[in-house]
Short mmCIF file of C-alpha atoms in Angstrom, two decimals:
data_model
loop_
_atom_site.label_atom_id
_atom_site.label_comp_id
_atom_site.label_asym_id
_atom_site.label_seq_id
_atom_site.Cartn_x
_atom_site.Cartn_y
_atom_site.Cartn_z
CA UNK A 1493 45.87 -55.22 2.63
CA UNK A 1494 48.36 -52.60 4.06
CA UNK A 1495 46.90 -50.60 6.69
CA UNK A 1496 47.53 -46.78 6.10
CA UNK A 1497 48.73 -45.13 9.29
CA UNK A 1498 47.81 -41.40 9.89
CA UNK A 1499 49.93 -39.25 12.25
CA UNK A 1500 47.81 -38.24 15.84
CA UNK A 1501 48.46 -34.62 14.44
CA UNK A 1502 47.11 -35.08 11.02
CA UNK A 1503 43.90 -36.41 12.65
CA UNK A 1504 43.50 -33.25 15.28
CA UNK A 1505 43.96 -31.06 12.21
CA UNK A 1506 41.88 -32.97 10.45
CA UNK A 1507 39.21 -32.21 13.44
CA UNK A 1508 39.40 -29.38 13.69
CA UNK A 1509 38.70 -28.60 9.86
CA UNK A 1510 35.69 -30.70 9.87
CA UNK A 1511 34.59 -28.54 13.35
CA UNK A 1512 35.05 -25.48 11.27
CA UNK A 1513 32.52 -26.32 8.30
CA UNK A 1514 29.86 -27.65 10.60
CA UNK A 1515 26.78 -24.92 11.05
CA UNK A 1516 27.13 -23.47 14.23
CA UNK A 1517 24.55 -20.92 14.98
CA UNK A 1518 26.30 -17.09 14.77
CA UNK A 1519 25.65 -13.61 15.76
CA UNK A 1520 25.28 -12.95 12.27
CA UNK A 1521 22.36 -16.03 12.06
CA UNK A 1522 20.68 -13.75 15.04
CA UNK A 1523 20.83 -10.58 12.86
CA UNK A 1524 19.24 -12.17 10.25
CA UNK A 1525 16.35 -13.97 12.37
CA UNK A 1526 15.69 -10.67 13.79
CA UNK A 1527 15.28 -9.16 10.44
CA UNK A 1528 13.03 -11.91 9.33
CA UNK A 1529 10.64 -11.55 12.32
CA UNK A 1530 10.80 -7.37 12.26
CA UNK A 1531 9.48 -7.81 8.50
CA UNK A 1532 7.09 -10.39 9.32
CA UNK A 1533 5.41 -8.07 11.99
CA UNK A 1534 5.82 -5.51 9.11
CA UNK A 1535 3.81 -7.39 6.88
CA UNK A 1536 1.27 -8.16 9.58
CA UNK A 1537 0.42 -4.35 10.32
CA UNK A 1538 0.82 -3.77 6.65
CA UNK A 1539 -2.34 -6.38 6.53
CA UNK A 1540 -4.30 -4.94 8.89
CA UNK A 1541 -3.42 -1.39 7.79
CA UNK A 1542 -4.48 -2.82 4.16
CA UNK A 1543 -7.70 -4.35 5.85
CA UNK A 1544 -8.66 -1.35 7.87
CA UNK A 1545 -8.16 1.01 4.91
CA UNK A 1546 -10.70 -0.62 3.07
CA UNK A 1547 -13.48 -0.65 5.49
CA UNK A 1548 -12.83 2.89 6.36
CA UNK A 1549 -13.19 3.86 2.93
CA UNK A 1550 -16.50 2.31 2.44
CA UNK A 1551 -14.85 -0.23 0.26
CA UNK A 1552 -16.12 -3.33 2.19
CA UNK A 1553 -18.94 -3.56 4.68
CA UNK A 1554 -16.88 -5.46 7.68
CA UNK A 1555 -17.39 -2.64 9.94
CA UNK A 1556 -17.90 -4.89 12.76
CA UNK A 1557 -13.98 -6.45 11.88
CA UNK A 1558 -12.40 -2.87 12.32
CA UNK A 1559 -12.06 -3.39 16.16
CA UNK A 1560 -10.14 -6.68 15.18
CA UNK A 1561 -8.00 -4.89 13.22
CA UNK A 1562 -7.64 -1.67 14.78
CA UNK A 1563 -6.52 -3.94 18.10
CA UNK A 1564 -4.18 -6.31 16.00
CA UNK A 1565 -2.26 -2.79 14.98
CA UNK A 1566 -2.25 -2.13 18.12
CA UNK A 1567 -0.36 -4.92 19.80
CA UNK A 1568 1.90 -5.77 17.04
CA UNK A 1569 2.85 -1.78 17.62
CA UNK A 1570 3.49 -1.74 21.36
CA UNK A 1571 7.54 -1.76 20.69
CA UNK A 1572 8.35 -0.75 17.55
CA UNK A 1573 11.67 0.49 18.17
CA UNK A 1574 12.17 -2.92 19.40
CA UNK A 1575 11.94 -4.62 16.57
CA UNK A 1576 15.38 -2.59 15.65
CA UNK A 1577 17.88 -3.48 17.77
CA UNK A 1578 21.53 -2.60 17.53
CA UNK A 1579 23.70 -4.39 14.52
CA UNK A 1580 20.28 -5.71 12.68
CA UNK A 1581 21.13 -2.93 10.17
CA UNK A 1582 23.20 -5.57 7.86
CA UNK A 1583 22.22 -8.37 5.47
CA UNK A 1584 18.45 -8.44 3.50
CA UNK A 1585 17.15 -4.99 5.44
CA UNK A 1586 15.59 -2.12 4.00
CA UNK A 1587 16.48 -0.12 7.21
CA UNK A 1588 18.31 2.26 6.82
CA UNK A 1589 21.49 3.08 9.36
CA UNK A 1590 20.27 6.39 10.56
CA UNK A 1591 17.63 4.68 12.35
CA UNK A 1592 20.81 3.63 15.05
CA UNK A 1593 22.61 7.33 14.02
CA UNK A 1594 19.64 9.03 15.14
CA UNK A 1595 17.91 6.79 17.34
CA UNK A 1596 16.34 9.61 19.70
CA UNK A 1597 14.89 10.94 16.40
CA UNK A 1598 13.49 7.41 15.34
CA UNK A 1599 12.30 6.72 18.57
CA UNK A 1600 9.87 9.56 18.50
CA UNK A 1601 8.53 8.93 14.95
CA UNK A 1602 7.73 5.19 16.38
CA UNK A 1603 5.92 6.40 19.38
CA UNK A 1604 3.93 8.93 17.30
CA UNK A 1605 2.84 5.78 15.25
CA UNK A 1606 1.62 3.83 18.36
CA UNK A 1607 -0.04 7.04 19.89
CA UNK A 1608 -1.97 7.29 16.14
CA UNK A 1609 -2.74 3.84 16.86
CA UNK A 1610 -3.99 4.32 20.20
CA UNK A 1611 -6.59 6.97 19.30
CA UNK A 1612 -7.70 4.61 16.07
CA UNK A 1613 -8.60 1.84 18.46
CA UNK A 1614 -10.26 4.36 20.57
CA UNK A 1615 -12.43 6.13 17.65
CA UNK A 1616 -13.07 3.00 16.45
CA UNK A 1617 -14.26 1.20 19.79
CA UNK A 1618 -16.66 4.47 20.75
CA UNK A 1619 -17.81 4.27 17.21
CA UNK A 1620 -17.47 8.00 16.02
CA UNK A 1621 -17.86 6.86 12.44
CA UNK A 1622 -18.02 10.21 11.27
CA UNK A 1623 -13.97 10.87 12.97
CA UNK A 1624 -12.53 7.25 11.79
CA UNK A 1625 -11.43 9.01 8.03
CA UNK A 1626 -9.76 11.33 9.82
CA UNK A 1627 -8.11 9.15 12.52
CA UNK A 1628 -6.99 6.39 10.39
CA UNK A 1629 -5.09 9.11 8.13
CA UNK A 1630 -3.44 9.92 11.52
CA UNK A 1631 -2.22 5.91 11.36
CA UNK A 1632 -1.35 5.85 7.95
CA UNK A 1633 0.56 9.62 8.42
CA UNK A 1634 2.56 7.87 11.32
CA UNK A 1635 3.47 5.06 9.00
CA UNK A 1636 4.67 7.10 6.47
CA UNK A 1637 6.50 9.38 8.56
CA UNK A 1638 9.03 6.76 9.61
CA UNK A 1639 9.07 5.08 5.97
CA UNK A 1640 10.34 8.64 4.93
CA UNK A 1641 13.30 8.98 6.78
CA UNK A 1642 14.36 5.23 8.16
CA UNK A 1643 13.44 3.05 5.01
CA UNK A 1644 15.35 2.57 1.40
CA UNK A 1645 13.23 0.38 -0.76
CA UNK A 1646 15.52 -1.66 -2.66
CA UNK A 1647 13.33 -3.36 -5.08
CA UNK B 831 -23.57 58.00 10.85
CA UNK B 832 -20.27 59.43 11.63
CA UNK B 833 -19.32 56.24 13.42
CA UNK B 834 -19.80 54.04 10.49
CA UNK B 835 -17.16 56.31 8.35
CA UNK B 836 -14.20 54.42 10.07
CA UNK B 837 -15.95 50.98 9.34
CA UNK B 838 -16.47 51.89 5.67
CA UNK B 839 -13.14 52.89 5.15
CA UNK B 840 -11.87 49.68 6.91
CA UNK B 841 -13.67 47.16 4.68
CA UNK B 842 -12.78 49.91 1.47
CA UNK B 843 -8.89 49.06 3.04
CA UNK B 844 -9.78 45.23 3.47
CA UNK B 845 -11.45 44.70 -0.17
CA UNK B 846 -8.53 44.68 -2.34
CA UNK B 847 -6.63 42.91 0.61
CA UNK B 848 -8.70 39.93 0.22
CA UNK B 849 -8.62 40.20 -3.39
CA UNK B 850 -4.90 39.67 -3.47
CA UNK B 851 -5.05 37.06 -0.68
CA UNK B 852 -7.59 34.46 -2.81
CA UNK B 853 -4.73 34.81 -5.92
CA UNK B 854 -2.08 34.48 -3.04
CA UNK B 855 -3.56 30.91 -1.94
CA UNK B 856 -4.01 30.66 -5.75
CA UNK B 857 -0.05 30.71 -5.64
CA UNK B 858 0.82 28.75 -2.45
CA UNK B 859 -1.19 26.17 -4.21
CA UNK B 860 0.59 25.89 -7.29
CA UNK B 861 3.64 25.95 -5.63
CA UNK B 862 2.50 22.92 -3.42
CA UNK B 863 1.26 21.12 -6.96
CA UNK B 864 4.77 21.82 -8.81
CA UNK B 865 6.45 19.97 -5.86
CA UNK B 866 8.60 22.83 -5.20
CA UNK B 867 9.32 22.47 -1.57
CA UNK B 868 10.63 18.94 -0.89
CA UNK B 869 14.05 20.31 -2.91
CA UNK B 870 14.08 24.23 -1.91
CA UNK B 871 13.43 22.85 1.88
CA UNK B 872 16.03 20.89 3.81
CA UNK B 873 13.94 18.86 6.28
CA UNK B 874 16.72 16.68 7.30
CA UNK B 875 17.79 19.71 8.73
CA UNK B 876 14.93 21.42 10.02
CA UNK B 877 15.61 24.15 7.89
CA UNK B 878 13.15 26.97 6.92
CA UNK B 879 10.48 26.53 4.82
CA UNK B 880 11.77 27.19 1.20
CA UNK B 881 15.24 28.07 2.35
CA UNK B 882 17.12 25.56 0.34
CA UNK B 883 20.45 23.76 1.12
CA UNK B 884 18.84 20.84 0.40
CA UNK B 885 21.70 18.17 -0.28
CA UNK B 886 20.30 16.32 -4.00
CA UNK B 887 22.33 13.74 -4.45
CA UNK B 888 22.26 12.42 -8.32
CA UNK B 889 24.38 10.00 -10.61
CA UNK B 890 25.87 13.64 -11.75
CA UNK B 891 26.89 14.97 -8.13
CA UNK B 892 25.87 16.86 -5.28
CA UNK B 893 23.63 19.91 -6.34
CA UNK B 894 22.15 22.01 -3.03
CA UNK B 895 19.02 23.81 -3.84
CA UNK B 896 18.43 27.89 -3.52
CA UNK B 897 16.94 29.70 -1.36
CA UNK B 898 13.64 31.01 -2.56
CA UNK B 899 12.17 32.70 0.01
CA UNK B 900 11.19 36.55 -0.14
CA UNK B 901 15.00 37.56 1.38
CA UNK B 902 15.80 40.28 -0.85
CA UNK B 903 19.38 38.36 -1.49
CA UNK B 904 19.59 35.18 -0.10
CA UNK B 905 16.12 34.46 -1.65
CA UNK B 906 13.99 35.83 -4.65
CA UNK B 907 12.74 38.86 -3.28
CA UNK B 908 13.89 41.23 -5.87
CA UNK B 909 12.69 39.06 -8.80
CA UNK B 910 9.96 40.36 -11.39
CA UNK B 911 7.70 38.35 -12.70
CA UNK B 912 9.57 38.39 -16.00
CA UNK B 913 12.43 36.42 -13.85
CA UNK B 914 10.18 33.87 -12.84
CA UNK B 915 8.93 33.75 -16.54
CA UNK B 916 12.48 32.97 -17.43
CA UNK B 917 13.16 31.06 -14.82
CA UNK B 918 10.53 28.79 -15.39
CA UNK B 919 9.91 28.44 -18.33
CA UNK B 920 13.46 29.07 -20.10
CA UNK B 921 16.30 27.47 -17.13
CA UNK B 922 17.89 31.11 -17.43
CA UNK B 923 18.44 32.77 -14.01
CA UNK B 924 17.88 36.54 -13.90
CA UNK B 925 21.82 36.97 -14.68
CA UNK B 926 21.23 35.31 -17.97
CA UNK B 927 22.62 32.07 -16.85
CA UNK B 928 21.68 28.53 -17.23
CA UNK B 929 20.30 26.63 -14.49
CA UNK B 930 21.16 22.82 -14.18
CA UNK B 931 18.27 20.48 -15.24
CA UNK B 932 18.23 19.42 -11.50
CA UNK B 933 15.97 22.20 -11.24
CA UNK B 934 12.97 20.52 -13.23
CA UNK B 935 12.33 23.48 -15.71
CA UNK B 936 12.58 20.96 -18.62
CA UNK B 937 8.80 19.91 -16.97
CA UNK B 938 8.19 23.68 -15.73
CA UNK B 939 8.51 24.92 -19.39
CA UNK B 940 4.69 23.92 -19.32
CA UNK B 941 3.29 25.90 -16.40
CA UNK B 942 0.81 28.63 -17.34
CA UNK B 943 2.02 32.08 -17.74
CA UNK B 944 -0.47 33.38 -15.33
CA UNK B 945 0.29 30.34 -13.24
CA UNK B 946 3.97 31.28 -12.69
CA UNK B 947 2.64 35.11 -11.59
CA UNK B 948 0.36 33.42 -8.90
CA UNK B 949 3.42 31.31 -7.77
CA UNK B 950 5.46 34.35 -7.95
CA UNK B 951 2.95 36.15 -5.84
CA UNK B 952 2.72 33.92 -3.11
CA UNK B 953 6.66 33.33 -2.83
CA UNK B 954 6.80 36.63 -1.96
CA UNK B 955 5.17 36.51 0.77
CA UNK B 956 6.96 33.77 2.49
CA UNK B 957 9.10 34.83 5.35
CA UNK B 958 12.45 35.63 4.51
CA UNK B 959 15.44 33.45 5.55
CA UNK B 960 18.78 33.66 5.64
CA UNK B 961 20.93 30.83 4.24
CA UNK B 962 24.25 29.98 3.45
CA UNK B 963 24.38 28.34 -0.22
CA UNK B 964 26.50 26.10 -0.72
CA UNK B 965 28.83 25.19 -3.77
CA UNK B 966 26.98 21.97 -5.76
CA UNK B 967 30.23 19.26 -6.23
CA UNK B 968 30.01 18.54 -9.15
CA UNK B 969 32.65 16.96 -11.88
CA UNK B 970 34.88 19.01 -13.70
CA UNK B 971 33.37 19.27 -17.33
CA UNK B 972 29.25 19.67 -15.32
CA UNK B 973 30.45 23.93 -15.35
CA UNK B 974 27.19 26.40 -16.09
CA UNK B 975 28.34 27.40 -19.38
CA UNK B 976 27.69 23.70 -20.30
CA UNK B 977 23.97 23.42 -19.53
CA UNK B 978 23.84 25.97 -22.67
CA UNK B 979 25.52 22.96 -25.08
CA UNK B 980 22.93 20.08 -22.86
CA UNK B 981 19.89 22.73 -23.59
CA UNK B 982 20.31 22.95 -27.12
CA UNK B 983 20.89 19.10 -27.48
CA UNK B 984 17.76 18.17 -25.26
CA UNK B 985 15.29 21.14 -24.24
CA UNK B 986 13.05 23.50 -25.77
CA UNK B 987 10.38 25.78 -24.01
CA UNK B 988 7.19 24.33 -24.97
CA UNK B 989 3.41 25.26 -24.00
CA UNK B 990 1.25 23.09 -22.32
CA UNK B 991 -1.36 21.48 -25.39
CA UNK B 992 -4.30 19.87 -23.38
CA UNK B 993 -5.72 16.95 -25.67
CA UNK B 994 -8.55 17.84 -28.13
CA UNK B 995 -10.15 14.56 -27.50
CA UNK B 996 -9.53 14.29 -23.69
CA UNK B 997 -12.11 15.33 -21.11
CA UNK B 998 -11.73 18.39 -19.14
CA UNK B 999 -10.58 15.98 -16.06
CA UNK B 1000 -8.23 14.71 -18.15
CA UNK B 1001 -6.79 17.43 -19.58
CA UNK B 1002 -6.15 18.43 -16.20
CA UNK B 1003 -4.58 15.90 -14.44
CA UNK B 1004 -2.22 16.09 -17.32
CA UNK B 1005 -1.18 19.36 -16.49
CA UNK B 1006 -0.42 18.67 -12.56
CA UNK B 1007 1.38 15.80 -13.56
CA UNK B 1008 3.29 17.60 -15.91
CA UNK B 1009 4.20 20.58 -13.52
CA UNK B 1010 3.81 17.88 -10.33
CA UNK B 1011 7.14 16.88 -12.62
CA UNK B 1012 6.34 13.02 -12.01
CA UNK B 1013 8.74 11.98 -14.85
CA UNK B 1014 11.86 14.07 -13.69
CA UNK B 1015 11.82 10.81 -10.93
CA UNK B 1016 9.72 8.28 -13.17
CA UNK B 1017 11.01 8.42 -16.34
CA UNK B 1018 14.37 6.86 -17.33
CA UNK B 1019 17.47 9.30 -18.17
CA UNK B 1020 19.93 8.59 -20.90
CA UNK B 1021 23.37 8.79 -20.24
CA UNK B 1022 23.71 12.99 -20.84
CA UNK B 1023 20.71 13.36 -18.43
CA UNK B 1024 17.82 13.89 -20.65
CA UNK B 1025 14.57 12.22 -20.22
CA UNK B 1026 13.86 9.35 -22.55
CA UNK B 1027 10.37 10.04 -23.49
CA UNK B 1028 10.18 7.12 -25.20
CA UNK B 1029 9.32 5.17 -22.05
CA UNK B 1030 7.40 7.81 -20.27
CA UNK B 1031 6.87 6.98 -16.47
CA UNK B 1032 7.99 3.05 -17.05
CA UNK B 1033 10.40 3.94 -13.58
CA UNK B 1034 14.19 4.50 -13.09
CA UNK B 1035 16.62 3.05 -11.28
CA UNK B 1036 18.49 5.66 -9.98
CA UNK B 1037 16.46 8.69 -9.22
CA UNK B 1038 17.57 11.45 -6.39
CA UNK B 1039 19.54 9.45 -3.48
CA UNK B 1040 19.92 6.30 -5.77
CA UNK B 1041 16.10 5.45 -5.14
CA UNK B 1042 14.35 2.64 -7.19
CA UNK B 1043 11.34 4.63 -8.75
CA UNK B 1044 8.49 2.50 -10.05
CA UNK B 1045 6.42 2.00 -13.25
CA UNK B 1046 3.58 4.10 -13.00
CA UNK B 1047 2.29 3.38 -16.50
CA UNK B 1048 -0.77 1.02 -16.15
CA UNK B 1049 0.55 -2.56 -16.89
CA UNK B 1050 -1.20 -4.85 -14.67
CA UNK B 1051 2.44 -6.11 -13.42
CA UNK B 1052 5.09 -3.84 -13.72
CA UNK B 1053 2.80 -0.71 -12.96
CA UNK B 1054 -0.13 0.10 -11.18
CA UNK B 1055 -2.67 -1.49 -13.49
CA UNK B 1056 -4.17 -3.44 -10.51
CA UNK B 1057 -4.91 0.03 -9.04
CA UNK B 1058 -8.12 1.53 -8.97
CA UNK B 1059 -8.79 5.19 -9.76
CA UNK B 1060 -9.74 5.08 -6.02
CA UNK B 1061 -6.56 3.37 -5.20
CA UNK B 1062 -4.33 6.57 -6.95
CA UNK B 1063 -6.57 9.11 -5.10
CA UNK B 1064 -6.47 7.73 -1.97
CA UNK B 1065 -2.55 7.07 -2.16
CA UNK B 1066 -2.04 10.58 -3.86
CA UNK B 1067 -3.64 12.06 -0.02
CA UNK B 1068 -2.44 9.69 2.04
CA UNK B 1069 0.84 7.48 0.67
CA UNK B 1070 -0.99 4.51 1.38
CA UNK B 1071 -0.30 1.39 -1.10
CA UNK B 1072 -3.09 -1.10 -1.87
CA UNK B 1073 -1.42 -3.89 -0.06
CA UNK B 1074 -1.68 -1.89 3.09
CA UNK B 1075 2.12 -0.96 3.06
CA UNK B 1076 2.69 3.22 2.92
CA UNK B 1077 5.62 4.85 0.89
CA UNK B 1078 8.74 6.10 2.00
CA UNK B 1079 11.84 7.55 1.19
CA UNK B 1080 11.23 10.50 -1.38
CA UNK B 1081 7.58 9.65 -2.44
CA UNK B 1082 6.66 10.21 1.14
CA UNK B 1083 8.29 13.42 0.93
CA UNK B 1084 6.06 14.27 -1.97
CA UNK B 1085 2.97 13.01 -0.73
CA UNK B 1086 3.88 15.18 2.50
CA UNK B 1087 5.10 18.69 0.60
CA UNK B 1088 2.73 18.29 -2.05
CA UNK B 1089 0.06 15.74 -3.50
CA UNK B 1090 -1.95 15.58 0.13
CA UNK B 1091 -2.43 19.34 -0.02
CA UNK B 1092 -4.42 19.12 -3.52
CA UNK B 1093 -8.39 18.90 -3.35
CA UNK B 1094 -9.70 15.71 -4.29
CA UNK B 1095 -10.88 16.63 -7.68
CA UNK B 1096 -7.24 17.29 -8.70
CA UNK B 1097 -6.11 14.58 -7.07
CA UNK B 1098 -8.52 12.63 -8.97
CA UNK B 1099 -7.92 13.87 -11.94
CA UNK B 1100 -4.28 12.85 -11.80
CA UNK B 1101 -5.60 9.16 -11.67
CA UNK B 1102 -7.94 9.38 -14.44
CA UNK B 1103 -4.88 10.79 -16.67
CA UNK B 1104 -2.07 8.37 -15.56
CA UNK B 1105 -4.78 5.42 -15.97
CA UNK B 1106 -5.23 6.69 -19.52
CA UNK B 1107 -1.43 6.19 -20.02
CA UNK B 1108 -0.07 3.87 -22.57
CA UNK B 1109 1.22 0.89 -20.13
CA UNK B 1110 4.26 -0.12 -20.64
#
């Protein structure tokens, strides 16, 4: 059988182009695993929001679970604006690009969210039942307020 | 005795005062249940209260809302309550022209005479403001003279008719749905503009700012059939979703300007009508 004979050239090229389809992990990879985890954290404080909202409306009788809750929202809100940082504003996101265009803006809406937190967890650990309606509408009002300005639904 | 003449004619000075001021609040609460301010205020810009310039952007261009504070001319102070009457209930502006359906007076055709003079009432006592209005951009052939050809195609003042057989509850969340103008956002448009009552509330695709709006007709899965009355209420005063999650974008805006100034009786009697709904 006739051997076939490929040119040293050929075979770099030939490397190269097989280098070139091979998964290499990319800043645009990052984006999207930073997107992934910000919604996941999303979806965790949209449980315990869920959770919380219940019990405070007399809906279950877990009152003793609140404090689990009310802490959960708590640490998963520490750093909010951390969850967004710069060029995660492409690919499967529902934020929306003003959040980087007016960060200073954003910022503040996401610390009025923790500091509604903060005086939840407190309400709810000194167990002034008859202030928790009124301090978990303070969470749910920080919530909404950056929904309203930094989020496009999109389905 | 002579000391208490001054008193006496104080409180004779104060009665009427108050009078007006319960129908005033009367007003300022209407106006918060029509869902007037979200448009006529431009919070993006920390503009005043009911100043307008609000950018709407829509499928048929750029409209920016008036100003309708009391400012005798950048606002409505020199309107009677015939021009709000008109206004309201007809689309004509006091100089007999038409007003684009942006402005939702294809729902406001319903309000309540007496309604529209406690709205009127209260917007003119909101403080006046100054404000440049800006040209809407809109295409060529969208010119005022226009909306007379789209009103006679699609609109026609009509009264509110509350159902014989529906409650009083009923009948009443009815109403601040219809003025709340849910289905100007809700309800599907056809390709003129005009509401497609056909599929009342079933969601749109492209509301103000290219939005998604939702089915809020009560199928179990494409609506809010799953919702409890409680559920609505609660969300109506708050913007909170069952699933935990709050609303955003210009829901929020509602729940903010409007719905979550309402008493819980309205608010409840929103559910109890929109649960009654055919679901579609």
């Amino acid at each position: 059988m006739k051997s076939v004979h490929i040119p040293l050239s050929l075979l770099r090229i030939l490397g190269v182009c097989a280098l070139l389809v091979l998964p290499v992990p990319s800043g645009a990879d990052e984006a999207e695993n930073q997107i992934k985890y910000r919604q996941a954290v999303m979806k965790a404080i949209g449980g315990h929001m869920g959770a919380s909202s219940l019990i405070v409306r007399g809906k279950v009788s877990h009152r003793d679970q609140l404090k689990v809750h009310a802490n959960g929202l708590l640490s998963l809100s520490r750093d909010i604006a951390g969850l967004f940082p710069e060029g995660s504003d492409f690919g499967e996101t529902e934020a929306r690009e003003i959040i980087w265009e007016k960060w200073d803006d954003f910022r503040k809406a996401a610390d009025e969210s923790k500091a509604g937190i903060e005086n939840f967890v407190r309400v709810v650990e000194t167990g002034g039942d008859s202030d928790l309606a009124a301090a978990f509408r303070r969470v749910g009002k920080g919530c909404r307020g950056c929904h309203e300005d930094f989020r496009q639904k999109d389905e | 005795m002579c000391r208490w003449i001054p008193i006496l004619l104080l409180l004779l000075a104060a009665g009427p005062l108050r009078a007006d001021d319960v129908l005033i609040r009367k007003g300022e609460y209407l106006v918060r249940a029509a869902g007037c301010v979200s448009c006529h205020t431009d919070h993006e810009n920390d503009g005043p209260f009911l100043a307008g310039g609000r950018a709407l952007v829509t499928p048929f261009g750029t409209f920016y809302s008036p100003n309708i504070t009391s400012h005798p001319q950048h606002g409505i102070g020199r309107w009677s309550d015939d021009d709000f009457l008109r206004a309201l209930r007809d689309g004509v502006a006091p100089d007999g022209s038409h007003y684009y359906p942006v402005f939702p007076y294809t729902s406001y055709t319903q309000l309540k005479d007496d309604d529209i003079r406690l709205m009127a009432a209260y917007l003119r006592t909101v403080r006046p403001a100054v404000t440049d209005v800006r040209e809407h951009e809109l295409p060529w052939y969208l010119f005022r003279r226009m909306m007379a050809v789209w009103k006679w195609l699609f609109f026609e003042p009509t009264e509110f008719a509350e159902m014989p057989t529906g409650s009083a509850e009923h009948n009443r969340g009815a109403y601040l749905v219809v003025i709340g103008h849910c289905s100007e956002c809700h309800t599907p448009r056809n390709r003129f503009g005009a509401l497609d009552v056909t599929r009342y509330l079933v969601g749109a695709r492209s509301g103000i700012g290219d939005e998604l709006v939702p089915n809020i007709t009560p199928d179990r899965s494409a609506g809010i059939g799953k919702w409890s009355k409680d559920d609505l209420t609660y969300f109506l005063a708050t913007g909170a979703l069952p699933d935990g999650d709050y609303v955003g974008s210009s829901m929020a805006e509602v729940i903010d300007d409007s719905t979550s100034h309402l008493n819980s009786a309205d608010l409840q009697a929103m559910a109890v009508y929109l649960k009654s709904l055919p679901a579609m």
